[in-house]
Coordinates of C-alpha atoms and ligand atoms in Angstrom, one line a residue:
X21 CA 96.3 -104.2 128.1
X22 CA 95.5 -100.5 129.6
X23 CA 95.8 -98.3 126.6
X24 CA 98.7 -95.7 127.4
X25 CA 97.7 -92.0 127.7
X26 CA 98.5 -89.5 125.2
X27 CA 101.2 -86.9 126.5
X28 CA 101.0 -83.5 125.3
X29 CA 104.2 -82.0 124.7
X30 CA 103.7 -79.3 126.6
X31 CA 102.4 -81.6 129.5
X32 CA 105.6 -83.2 130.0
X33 CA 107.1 -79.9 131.0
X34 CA 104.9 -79.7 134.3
X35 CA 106.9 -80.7 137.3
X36 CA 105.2 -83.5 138.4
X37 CA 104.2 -85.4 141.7
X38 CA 103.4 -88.9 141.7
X39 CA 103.2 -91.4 144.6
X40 CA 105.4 -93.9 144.6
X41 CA 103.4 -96.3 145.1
X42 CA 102.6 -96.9 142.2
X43 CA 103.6 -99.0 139.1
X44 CA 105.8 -100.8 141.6
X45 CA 105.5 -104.9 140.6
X46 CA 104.8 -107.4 143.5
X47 CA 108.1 -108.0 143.5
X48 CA 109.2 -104.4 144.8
X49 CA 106.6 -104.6 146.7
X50 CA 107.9 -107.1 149.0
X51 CA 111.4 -106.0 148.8
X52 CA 110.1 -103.0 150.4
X53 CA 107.9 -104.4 153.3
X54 CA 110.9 -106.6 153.7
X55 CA 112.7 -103.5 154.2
X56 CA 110.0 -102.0 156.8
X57 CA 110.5 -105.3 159.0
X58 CA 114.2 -104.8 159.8
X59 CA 113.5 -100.6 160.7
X60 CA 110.7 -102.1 163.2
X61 CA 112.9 -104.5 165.0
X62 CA 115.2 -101.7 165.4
X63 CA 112.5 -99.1 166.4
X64 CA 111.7 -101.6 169.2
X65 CA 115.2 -101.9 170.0
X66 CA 116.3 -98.4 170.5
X67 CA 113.5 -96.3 172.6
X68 CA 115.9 -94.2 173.5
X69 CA 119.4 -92.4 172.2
X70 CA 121.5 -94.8 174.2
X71 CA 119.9 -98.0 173.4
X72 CA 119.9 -96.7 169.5
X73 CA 123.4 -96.2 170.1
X74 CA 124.2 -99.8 171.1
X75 CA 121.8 -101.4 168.5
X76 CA 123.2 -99.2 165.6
X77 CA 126.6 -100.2 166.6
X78 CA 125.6 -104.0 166.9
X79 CA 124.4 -103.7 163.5
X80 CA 127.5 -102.3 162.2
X81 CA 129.9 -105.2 163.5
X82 CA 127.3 -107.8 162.1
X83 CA 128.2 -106.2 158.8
X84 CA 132.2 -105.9 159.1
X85 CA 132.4 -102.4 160.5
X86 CA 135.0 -102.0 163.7
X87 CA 135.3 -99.9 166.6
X88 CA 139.4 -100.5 166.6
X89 CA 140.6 -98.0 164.8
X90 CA 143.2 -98.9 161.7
X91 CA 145.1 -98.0 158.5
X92 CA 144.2 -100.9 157.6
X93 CA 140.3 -101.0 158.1
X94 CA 138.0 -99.3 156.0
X95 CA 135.1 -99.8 157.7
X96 CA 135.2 -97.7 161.2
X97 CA 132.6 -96.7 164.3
X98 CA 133.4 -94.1 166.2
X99 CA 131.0 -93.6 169.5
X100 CA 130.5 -90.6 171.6
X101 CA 129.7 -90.9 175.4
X102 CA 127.4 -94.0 173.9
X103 CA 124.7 -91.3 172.9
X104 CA 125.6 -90.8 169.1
X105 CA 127.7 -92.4 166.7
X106 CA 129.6 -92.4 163.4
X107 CA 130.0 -95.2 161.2
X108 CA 132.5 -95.0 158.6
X109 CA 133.4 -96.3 155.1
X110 CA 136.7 -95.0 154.2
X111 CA 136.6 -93.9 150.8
X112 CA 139.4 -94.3 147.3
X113 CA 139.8 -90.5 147.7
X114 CA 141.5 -89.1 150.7
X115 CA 139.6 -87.9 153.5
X116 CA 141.2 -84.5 152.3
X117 CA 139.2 -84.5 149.1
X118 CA 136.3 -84.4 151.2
X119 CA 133.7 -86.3 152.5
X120 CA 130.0 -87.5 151.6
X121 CA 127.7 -87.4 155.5
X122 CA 124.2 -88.5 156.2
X123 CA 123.4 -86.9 159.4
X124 CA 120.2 -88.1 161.5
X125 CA 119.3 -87.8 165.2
X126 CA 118.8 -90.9 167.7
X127 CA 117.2 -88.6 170.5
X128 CA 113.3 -88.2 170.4
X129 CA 110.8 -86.5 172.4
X130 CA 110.0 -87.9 175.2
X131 CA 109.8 -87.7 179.7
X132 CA 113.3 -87.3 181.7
X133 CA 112.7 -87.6 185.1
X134 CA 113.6 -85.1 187.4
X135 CA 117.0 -85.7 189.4
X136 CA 115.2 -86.1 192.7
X137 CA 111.6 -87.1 191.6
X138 CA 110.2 -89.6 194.0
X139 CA 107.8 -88.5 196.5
X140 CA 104.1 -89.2 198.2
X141 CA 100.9 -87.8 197.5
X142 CA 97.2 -88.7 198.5
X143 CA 98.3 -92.7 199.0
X144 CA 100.6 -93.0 195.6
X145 CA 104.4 -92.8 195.1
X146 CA 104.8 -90.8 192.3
X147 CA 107.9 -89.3 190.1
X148 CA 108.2 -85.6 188.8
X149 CA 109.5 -85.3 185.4
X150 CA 110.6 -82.4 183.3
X151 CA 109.6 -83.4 179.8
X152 CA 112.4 -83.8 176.7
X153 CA 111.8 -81.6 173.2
X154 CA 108.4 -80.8 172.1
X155 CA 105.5 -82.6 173.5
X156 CA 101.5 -82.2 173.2
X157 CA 101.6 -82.7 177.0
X158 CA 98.0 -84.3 176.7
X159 CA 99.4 -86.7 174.5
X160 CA 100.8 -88.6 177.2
X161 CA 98.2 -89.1 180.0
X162 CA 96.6 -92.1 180.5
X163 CA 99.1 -94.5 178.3
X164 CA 101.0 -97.0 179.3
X165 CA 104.7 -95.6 180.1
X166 CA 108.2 -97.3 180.3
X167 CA 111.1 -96.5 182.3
X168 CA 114.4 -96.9 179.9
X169 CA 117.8 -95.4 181.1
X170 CA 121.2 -95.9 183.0
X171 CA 121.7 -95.2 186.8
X172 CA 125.2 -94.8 188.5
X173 CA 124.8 -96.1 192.2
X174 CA 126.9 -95.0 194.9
X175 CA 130.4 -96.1 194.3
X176 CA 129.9 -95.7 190.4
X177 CA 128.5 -98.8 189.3
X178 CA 126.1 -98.3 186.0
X179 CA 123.3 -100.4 185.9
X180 CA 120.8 -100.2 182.8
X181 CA 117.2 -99.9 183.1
X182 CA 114.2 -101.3 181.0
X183 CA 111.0 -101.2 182.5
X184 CA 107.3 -101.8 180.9
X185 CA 108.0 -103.1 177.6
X186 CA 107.6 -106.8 178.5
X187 CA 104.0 -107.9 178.8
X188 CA 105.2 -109.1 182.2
X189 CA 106.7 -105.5 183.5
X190 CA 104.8 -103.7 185.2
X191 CA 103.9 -100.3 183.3
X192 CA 103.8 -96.5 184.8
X193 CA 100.9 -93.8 183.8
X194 CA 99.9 -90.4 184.5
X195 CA 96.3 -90.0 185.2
X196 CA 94.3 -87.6 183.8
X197 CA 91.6 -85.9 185.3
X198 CA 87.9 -87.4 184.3
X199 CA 85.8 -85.2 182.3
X200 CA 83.1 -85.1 185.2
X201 CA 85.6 -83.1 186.8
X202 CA 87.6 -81.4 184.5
X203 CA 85.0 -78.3 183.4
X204 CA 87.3 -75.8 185.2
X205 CA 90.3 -76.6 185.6
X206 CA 90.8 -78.1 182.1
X207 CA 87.9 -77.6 179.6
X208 CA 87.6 -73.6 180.0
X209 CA 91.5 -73.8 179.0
X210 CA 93.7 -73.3 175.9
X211 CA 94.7 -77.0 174.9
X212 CA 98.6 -75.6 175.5
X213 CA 97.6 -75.3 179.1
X214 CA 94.8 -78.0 180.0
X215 CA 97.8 -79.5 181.3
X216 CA 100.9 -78.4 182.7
X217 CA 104.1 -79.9 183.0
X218 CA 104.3 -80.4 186.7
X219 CA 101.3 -81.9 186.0
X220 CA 103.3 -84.7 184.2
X221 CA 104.0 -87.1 187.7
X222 CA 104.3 -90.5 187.1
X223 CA 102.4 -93.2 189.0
X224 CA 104.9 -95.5 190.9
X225 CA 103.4 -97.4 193.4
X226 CA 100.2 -97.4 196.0
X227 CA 101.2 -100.3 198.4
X228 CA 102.4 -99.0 202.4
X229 CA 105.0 -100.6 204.1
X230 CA 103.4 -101.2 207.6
X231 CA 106.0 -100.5 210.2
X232 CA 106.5 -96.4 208.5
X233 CA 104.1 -93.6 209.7
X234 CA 105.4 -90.9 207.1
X235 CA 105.3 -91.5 203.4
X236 CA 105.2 -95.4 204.1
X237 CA 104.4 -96.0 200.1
X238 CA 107.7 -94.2 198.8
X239 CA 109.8 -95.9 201.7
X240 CA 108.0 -99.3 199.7
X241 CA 109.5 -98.2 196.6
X242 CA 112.9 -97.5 197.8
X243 CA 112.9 -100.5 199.4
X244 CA 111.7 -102.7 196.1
X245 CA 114.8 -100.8 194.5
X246 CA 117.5 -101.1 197.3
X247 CA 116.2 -105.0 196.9
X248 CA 116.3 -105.4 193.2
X249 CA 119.3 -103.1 192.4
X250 CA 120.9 -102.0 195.8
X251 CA 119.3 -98.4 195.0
X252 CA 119.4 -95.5 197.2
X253 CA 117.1 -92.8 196.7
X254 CA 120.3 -90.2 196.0
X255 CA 121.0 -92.7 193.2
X256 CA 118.7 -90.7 191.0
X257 CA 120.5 -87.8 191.4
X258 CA 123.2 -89.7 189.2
X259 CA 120.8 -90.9 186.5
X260 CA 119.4 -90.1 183.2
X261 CA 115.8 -92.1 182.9
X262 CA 114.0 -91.5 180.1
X263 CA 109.7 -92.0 180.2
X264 CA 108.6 -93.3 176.5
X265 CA 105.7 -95.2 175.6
X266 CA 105.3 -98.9 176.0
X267 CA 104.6 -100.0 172.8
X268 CA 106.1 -102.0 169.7
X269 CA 106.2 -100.5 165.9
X270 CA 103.1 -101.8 164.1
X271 CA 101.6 -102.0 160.5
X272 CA 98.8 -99.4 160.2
X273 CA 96.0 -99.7 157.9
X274 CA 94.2 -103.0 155.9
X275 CA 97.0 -102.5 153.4
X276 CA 100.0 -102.0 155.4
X277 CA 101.3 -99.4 153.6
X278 CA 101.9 -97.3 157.2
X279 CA 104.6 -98.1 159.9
X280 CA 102.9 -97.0 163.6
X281 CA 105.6 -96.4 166.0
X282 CA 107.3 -93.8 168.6
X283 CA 110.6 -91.9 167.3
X284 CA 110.4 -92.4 163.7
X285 CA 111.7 -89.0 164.1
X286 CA 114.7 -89.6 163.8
X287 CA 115.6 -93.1 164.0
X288 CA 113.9 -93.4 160.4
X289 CA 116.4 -91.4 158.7
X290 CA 118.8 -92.8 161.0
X291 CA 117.9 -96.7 160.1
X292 CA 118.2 -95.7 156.4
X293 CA 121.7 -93.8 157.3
X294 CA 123.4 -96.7 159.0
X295 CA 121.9 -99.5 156.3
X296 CA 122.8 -97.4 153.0
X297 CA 126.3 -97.4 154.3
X298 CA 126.1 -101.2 155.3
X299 CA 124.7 -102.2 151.9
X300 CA 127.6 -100.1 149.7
X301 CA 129.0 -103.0 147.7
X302 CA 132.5 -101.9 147.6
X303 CA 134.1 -98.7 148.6
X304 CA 132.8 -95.5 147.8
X305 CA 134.6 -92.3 145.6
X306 CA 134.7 -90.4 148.5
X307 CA 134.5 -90.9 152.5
X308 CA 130.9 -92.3 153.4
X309 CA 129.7 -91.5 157.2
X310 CA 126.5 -92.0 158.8
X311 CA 126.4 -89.5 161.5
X312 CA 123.6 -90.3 164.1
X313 CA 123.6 -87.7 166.8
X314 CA 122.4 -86.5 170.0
X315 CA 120.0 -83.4 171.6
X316 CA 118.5 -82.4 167.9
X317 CA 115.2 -82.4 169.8
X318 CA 116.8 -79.6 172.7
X319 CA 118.4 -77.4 170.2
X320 CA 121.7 -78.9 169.4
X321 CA 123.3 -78.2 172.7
X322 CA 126.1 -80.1 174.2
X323 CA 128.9 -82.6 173.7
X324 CA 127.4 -85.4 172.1
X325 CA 124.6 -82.8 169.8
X326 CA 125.2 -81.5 166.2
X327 CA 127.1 -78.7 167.7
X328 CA 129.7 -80.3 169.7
X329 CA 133.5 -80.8 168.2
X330 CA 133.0 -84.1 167.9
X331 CA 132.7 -84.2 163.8
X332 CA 135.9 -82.3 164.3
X333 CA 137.3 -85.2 165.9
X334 CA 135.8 -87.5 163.8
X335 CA 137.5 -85.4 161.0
X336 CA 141.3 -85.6 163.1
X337 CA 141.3 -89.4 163.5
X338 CA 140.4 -90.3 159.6
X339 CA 143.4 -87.2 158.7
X340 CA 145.9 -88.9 161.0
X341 CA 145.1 -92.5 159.6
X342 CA 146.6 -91.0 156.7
X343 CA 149.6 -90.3 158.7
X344 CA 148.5 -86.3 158.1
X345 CA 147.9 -83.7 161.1
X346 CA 144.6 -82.6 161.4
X347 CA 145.7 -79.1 161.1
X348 CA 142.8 -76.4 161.4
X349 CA 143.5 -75.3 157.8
X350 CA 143.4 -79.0 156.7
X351 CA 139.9 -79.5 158.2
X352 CA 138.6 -75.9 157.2
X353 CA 139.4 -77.5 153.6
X354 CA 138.2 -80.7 153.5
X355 CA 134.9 -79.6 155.4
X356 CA 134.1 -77.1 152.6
X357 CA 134.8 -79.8 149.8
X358 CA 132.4 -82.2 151.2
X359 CA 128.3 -82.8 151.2
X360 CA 125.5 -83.4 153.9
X361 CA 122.2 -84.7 153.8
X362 CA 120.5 -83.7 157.1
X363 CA 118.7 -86.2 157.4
X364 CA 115.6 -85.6 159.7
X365 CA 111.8 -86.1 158.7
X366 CA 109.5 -83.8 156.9
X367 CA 105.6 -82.7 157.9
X368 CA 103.6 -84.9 155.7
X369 CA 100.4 -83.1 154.8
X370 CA 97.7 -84.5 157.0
X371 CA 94.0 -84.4 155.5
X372 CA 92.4 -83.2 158.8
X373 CA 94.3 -80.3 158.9
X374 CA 95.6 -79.5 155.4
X375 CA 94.9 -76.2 156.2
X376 CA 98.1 -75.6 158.0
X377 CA 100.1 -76.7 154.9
X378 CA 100.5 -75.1 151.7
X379 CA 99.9 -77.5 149.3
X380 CA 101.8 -77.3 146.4
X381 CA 105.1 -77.5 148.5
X382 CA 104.3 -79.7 151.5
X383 CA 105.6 -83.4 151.5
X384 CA 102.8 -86.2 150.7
X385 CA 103.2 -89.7 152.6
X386 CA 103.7 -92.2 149.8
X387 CA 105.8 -89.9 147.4
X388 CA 109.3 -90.7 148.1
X389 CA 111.9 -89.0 150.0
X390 CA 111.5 -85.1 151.1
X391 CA 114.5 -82.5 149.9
X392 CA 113.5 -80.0 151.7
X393 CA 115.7 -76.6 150.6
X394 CA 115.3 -74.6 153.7
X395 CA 113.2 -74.8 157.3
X396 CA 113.5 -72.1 159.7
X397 CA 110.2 -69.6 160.8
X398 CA 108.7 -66.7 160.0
X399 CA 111.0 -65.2 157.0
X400 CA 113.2 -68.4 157.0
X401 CA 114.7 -67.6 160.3
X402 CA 117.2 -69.8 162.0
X403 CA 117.4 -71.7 158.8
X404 CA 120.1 -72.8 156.3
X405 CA 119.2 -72.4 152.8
X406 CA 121.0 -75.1 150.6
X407 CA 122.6 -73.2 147.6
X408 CA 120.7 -73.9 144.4
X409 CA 124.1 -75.4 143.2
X410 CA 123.5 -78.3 146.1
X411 CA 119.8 -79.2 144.8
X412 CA 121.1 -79.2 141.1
X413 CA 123.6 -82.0 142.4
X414 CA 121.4 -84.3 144.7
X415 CA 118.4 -83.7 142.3
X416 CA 120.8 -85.6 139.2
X417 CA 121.8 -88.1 141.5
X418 CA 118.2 -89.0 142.9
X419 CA 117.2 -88.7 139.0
X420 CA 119.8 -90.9 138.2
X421 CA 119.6 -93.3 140.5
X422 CA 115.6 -93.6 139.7
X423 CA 114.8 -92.1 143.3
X424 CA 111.2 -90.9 144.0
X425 CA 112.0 -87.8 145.5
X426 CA 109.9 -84.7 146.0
X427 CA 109.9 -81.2 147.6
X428 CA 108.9 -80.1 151.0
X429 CA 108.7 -77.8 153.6
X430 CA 107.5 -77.2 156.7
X431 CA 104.2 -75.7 156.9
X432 CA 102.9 -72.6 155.2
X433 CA 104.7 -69.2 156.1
X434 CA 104.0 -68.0 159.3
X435 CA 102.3 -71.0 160.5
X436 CA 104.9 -72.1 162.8
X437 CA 108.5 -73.4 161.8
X438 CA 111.3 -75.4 163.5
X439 CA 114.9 -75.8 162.0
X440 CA 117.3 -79.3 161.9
X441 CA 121.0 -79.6 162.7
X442 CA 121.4 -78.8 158.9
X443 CA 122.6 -75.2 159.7
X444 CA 125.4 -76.6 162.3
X445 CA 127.2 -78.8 159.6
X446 CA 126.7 -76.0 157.1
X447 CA 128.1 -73.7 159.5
X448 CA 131.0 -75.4 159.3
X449 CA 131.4 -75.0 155.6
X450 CA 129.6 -78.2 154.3
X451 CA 127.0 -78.0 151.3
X452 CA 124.5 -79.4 153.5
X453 CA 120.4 -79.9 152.8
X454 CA 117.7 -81.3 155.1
X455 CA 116.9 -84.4 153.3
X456 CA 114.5 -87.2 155.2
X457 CA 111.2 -89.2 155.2
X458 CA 107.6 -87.8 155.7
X459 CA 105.8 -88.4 158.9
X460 CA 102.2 -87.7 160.4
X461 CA 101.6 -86.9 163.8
X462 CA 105.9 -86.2 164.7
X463 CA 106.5 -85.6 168.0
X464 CA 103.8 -87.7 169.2
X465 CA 103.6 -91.2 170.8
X466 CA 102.8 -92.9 167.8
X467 CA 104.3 -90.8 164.3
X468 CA 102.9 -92.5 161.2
X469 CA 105.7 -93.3 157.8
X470 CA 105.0 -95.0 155.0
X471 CA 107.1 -97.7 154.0
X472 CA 107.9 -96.3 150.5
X473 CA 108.9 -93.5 151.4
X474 CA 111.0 -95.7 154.3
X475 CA 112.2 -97.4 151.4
X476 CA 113.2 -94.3 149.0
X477 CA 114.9 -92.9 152.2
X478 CA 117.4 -95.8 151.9
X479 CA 117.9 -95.8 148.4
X480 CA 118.0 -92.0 148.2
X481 CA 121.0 -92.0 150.8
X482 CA 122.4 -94.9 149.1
X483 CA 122.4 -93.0 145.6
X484 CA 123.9 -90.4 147.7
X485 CA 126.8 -92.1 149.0
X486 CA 127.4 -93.8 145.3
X487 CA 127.9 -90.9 143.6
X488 CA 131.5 -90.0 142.0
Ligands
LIG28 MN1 114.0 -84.6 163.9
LIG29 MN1 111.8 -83.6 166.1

């Protein structure tokens, strides 16, 4: 038996941060890598917003939630345009008294192509793309690429692409220059510019047809599509295809402790959103809603993003249900009596470049679920600062609840900044704080989470949602 350390009493009034890894038994152990192997299945199924969209929603009937809207249902989803969606577990209190949200985003950075990006150059068919949130451009030359998206042929039909993730698809690339070459027109440049963004063309095809003089290679790739999928070359003007790396969520490390995958930001805090409503054993005190939501990574903008009405309509078909109108005054009301956790991942501190973190308030991987007060840049600008009132209240329920939690933010002051969708549901007059998992390397191909702190997500947002 370890003999047990001697607290002061002044020691035990240090705020402390442990990981939270440890003391956990086998047992919890498991439960947790358990856990992790249900969030990789759906990383792999959702590469993009859409196809997160479907699987979330798939998910949610497995587990008794409908999209038919009912008095008599408590357990609703509520889509929008099939890029976000709301799942719903009606509460014992009206919907007037409020409501309890878990926000996340299903969009992640990533290539769109361009709406007419086929063309021929030196003896290859490429495709011009206009690249999705924020990128490290260099990050994504020279890796195999898939094609994932919708396309609305001429007369309207939608047909659904996915291209490159099956060992037998073929897979697209852009090449880099080789370093022999590259002195000038790379190396003597500031990383930010080594590459530029019309420099981001995707490899299509290399094969001629013979009977063509003039661009005989793209006339060979319209003519694989028209085969395949009856395709016409204008047919991308009525298309959203999305460029994401080929690749499948993987352990990382001798231990395991470490998912590997692309767009743990945000279907990580989206995963745990949809699953602590799933796993609520009977209803909740107050409305639950996992709210997972589109554009986070363009600012917010448009009709299915953080921004649009739609939580307003969300709000007008749970009123009526109670045979109410969803008066503006009603709504104003009930939106100011409720709670958000925007959910969205924190910057884990990463030990080759602690430097840009400040230590003593930066999120560590393995140490539980981030609360994260405020984000914003430079003098917290373009941020929402959660009221002190709002920590006091998620910090007993976490406490309570035997959450690992711990504080973060992003980067030291005036290192750089970004902001979440917190600010739009706070706008609206919800107590609302940014609230997710640690990652290294976001934004990248392959972002880094550990499953504890997967696995605190879950139950943090599930403490959440329990909570009178
Ligand atoms: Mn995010
Ligand atoms: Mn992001």
């Amino acid at each position: 038996m370890p003999k047990k350390k001697k607290v002061s009493k002044l020691d035990k009034l240090r705020y402390k941060r442990v990981s939270a890894w440890k003391g956990l038994s086998k047992k919890e152990i498991d439960k947790i890598f358990k856990y992790a192997e249900g969030y990789k299945i759906y990383l792999d199924k959702g590469k993009t917003e859409r196809e997160s969209v479907i699987y979330s929603i798939k998910l949610a009937k497995k587990h008794g939630f409908t999209d038919k809207l009912s008095k008599t249902k408590d357990k609703l989803i509520l889509s929008n345009k099939g890029k976000a969606v709301a799942i719903i577990y009606k509460g014992r209190k009206s919907i007037l008294d409020g409501f309890k949200l878990v926000a996340a985003h299903v969009d992640a950075p990533r290539l769109d192509l361009k709406a007419n990006p086929l063309y021929e150059d030196e003896d290859l068919a490429l495709l011009k793309t206009h690249y999705y949130g924020g990128i490290k451009k260099y990050h994504w030359v020279n890796r195999p690429l898939a094609m994932h998206g919708v396309i609305f042929l001429r007369g309207g039909k939608k047909l659904e692409i996915s291209i490159g993730e099956d060992i037998s698809d073929p897979i697209f690339v852009i090449s880099d220059l080789l370093p022999h070459l590259a002195y000038k027109v790379q190396g003597t440049k500031k990383i930010s510019e080594a590459i530029t963004g019309e420099k981001l063309n995707i490899i299509t095809g290399s094969i001629p047809v013979s009977d063509e003089e003039k661009d005989a290679i793209k006339l060979h790739i319209l003519k694989i599509l028209n085969e395949k999928y009856g395709f016409e070359e204008e047919d991308f003007l009525s298309s959203e295809i999305e460029i994401v790396p080929v690749s499948k969520a993987r352990d990382v490390g001798f231990d395991r402790g470490l998912v590997g995958a692309y767009g743990h930001d945000d279907r990580i805090c989206s995963y745990t959103a949809i699953t602590s409503v799933f796993n609520l054993k009977s209803k909740p005190e107050y409305t639950a809603i996992a709210l997972l939501i589109d554009k986070e990574e363009v600012g917010s903008e448009g009709n299915t993003s953080a921004q649009s009405r739609w939580l307003i309509e969300i709000l007008g078909d749970l009123i009526k249900l109670e045979g109410k109108e969803p008066t503006e005054y009603r709504t104003t009301k009930l939106l100011a009596k409720s709670y958000c956790l925007s959910a969205d991942v924190a910057a884990g501190i990463n030990p080759d470049y602690k430097e840009v973190h400040e230590k003593r308030n930066a999120p560590r991987m393995g140490y539980g679920i981030t609360l994260v007060k405020f984000t914003g840049s430079r003098g917290k600008g373009g941020s929402s600062d959660a009221n002190a009132e709002l920590v006091s209240y998620i910090r007993e329920i976490f406490n309570k609840a035997k959450v690992k939690w711990q504080v973060g933010e992003l980067g030291k002051v005036d290192e750089g900044g970004g902001g979440t969708i917190a600010k739009y549901i706070s706008n609206l007059g919800v107590e609302t704080i940014d609230c997710g998992t640690p990652v290294l390397g976001m934004h990248s191909p392959l972002e880094l989470a550990s499953k504890v702190d997967l696995y605190e997500t879950y139950k943090g947002y599930s403490a959440f949602f329990k909570a009178k």
